[in-house]
XYZ file of C-alpha atoms in Angstrom:
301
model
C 140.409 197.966 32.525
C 141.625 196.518 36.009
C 142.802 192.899 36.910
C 141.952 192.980 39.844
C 138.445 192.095 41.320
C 135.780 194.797 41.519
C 135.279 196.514 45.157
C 132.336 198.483 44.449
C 129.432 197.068 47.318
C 126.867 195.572 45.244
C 123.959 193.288 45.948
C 123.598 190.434 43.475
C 125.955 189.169 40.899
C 126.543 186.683 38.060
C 129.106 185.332 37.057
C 129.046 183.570 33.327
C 131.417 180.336 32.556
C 132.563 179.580 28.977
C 131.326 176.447 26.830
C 130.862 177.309 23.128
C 127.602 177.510 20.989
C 126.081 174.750 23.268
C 126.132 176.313 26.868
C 125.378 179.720 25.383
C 122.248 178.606 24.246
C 121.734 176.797 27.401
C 122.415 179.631 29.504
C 120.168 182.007 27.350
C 117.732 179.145 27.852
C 117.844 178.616 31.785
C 117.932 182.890 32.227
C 114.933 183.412 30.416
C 113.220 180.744 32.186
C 114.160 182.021 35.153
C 112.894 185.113 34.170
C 109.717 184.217 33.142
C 109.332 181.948 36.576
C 109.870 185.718 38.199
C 113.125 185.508 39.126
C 114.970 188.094 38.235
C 118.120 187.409 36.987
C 118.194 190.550 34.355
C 118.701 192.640 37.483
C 121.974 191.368 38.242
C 123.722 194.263 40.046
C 127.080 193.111 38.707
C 128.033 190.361 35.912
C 131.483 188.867 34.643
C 131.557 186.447 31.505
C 134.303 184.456 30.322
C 133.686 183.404 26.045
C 130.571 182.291 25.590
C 129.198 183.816 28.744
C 130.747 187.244 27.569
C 127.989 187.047 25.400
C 125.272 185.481 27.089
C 125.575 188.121 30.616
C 124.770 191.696 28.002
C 121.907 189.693 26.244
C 120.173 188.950 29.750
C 120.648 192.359 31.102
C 119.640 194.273 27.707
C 115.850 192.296 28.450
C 116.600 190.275 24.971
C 117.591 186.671 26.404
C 113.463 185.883 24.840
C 114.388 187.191 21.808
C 117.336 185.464 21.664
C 115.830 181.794 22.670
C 113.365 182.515 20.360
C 115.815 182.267 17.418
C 117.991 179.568 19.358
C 114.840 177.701 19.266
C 114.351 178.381 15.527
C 117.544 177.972 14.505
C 117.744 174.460 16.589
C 115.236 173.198 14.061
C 117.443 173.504 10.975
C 121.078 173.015 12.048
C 122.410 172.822 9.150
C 121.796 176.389 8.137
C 123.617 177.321 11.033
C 126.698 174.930 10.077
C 126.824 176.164 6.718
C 127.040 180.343 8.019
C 129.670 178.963 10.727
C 131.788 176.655 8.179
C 135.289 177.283 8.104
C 138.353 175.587 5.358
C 139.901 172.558 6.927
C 141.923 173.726 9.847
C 145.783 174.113 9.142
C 148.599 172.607 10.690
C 149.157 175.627 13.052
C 145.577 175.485 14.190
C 145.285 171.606 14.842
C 148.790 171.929 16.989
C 147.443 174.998 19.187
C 144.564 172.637 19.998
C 146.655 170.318 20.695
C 148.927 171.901 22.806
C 145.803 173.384 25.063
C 144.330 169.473 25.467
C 147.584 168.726 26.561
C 148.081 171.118 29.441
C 147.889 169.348 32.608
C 148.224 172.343 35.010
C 147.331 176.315 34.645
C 150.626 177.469 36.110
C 152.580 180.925 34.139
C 154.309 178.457 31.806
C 151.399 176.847 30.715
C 149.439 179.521 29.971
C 152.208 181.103 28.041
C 152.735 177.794 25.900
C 148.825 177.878 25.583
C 149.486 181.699 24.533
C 152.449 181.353 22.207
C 150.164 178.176 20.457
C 147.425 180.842 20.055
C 149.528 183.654 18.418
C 151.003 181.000 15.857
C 147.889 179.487 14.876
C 146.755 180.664 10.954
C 143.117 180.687 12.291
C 140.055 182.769 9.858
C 140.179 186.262 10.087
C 139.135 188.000 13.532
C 137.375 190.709 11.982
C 135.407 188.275 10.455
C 135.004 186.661 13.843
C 134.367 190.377 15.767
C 131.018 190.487 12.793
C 130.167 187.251 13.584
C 129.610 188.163 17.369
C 128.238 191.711 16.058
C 125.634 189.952 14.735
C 124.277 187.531 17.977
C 124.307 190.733 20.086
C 122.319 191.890 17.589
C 123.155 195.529 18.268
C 123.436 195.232 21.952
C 125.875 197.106 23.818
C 127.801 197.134 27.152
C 124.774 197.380 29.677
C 125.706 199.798 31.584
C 129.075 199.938 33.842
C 128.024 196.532 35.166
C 129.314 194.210 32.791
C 132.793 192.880 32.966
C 134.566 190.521 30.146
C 137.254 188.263 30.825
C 140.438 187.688 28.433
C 144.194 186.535 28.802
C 146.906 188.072 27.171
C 148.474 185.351 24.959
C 152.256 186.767 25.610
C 152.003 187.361 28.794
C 149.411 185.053 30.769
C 148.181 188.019 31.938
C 144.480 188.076 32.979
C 142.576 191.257 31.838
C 138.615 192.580 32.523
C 137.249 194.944 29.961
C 134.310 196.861 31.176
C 132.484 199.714 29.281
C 135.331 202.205 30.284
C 137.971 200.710 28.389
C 136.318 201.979 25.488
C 136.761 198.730 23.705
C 133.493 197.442 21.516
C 131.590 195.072 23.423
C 132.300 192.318 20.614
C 135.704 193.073 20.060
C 135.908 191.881 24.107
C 133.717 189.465 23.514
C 136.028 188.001 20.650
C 138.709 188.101 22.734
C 137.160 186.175 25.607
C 135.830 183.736 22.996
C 139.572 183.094 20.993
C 139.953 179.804 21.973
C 143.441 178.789 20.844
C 143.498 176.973 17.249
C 139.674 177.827 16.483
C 139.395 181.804 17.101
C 141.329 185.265 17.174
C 143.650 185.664 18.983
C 141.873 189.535 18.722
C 143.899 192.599 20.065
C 142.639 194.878 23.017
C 144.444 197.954 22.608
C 147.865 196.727 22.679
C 147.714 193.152 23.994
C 146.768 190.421 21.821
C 144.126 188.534 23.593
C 142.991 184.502 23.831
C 139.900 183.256 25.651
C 139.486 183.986 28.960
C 139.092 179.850 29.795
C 142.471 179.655 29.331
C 143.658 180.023 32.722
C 142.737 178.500 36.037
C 138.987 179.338 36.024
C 136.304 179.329 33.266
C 133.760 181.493 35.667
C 136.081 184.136 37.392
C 133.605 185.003 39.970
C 135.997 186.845 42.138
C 134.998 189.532 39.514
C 131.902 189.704 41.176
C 132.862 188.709 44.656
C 131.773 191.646 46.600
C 128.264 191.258 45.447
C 125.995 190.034 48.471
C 124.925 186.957 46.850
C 126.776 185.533 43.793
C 125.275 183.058 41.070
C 127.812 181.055 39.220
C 126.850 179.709 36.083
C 129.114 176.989 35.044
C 129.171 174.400 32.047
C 130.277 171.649 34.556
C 130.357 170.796 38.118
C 133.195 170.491 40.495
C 134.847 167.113 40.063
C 133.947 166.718 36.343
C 137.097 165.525 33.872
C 136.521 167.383 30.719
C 138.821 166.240 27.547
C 140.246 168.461 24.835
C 140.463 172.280 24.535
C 137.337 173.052 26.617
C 137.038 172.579 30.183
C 140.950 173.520 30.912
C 140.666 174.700 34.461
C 138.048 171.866 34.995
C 140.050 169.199 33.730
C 143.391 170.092 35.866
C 141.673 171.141 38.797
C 138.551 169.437 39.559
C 137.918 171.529 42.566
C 138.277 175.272 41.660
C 134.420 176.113 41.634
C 134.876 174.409 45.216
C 137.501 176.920 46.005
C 135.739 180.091 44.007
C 132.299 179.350 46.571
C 134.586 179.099 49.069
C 136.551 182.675 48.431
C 133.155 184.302 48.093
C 132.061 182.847 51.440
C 135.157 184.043 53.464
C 134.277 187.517 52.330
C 130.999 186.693 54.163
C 128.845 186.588 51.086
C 126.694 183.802 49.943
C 127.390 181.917 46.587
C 125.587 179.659 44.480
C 127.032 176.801 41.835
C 124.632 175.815 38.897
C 125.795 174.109 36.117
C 124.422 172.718 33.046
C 126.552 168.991 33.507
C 126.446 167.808 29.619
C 126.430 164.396 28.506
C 130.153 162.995 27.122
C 130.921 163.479 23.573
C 129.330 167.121 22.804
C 130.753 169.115 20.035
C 130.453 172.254 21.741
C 130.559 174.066 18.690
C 127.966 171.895 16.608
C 124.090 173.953 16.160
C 122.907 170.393 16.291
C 123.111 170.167 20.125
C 121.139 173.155 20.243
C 117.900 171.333 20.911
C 119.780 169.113 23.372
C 120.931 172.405 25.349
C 117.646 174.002 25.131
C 115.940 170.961 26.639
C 118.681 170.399 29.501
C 118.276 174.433 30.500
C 114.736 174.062 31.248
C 115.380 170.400 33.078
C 117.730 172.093 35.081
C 115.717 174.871 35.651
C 113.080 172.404 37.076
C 115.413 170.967 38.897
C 116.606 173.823 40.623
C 113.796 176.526 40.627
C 113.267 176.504 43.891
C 116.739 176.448 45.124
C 117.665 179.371 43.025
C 114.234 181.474 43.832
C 115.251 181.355 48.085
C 118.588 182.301 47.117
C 117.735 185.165 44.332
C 115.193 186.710 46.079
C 112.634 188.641 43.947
């Protein structure tokens, strides 16, 4: 486990942004087209995720992101299944103030993140071992592909950014759990002896300096630079506007090339909600579209 960013000379990386149930369908959605198209995404020399991209960066490497769409697809057809498995008791007091707390946070300095943290370790949320089976279950027995994986998490007392990688030894959904705990919904979920909240909650939702030294990096993001997010979701989006600006510009300075896409959601998703699934499904491949070309001279083959 390091906080720091990863030295090792690499090629091509990926770097995964958080967004819920919706962007992790869209990003399983986009990579697999991509992948069919014949760019190769699965070959990613070196990947970081942060919540729901914690997930969706081992599903594209392990070759499964058409298996997965598959069942995105079917599941998008009958929501309500899906809302009925993910149904949880009407949140508590403790939950609905942590919430509130992170949509109030108008910065990502130390004390934020610690009042984001303390929120998070006070909040009577549903179980996290029930939460670490719940994530067992979407990898669907996938494990940490290989050493080039890298998960993203913040320790709740101390603001303290940590990446788990296959030699921590930690099980790939316990760190994706972690990564995932958003404050008042999730977790918190311990990593050996820090108790852990979502990655997001910090001053980036990508962390592509994981991946920095790669040759070219592709940053996957739920919103572009400039957007104004509300609520619990978008925190480093919605007090700085311009940190994928600065991220693309910290991988240039290394002399390294970086790419921004990002799926740009219409206003008023429920990020959680399987009934946008359709919606995200249908935006991936638009974007796709959109952007094939682009990302094909800049992936390479």
């Amino acid at each position: 486990m390091s906080n720091n960013e990863q030295s090792d000379a690499t090629t091509r990386g990926i770097a995964f942004g958080g967004g819920g149930l919706w962007f992790l369908t869209w990003t399983v959605a986009y990579c697999e087209a991509a992948v069919e198209a014949g760019i190769p995404l699965d070959q990613a020399d070196l990947t970081v995720g942060t919540s729901a991209g914690s997930l969706g960066a081992p599903i594209l490497l392990s070759g499964a992101a058409k298996g997965a769409l598959t069942k995105a697809e079917a599941v998008a057809q009958h929501p309500e299944l899906m809302s009925k498995v993910l149904a949880a008791p009407a949140p508590a007091s403790s939950q609905e103030r942590a919430a509130e707390i992170l949509g109030s946070l108008t910065d990502t300095n130390s004390d934020s993140i610690l009042k984001a943290g303390r929120a998070a370790m006070a909040a009577h949320n549903p179980s996290p071992e029930a939460y670490v089976k719940t994530l067992e279950l979407v990898l669907g027995g996938i494990d940490w592909p290989g050493d080039k994986h890298h998960v993203t998490a913040v320790d709740c007392y101390t603001g303290e950014r940590l990446v788990i990688d296959r030699e921590s030894s930690i099980p790939l959904a316990t760190a994706c759990a972690a990564s995932s705990s958003l404050p008042g919904l999730n977790g918190p979920i311990w990593i050996n002896d820090q108790l852990c909240m979502d990655g997001g909650v910090s001053g980036s939702s990508t962390h592509s300096d994981v991946v920095s030294s790669a040759d070219k990096v592709l940053i996957l993001s739920l919103m572009r630079p400039g957007s104004h997010p509300h609520g619990s979701f978008g925190l480093s989006q919605r007090t700085n506007p311009k940190y994928l600006n600065e991220e693309l510009a910290a991988i240039e300075a290394k002399g390294n090339k970086g790419l921004l896409i990002s799926a740009d959601p219409p206003e008023g998703i429920n990020f959680m909600d399987p009934h946008g699934m359709n919606q995200a499904i249908d935006l991936a491949h638009k974007t796709f579209a959109d952007t094939e070309q682009q990302l094909r001279d800049f992936w390479g083959s």
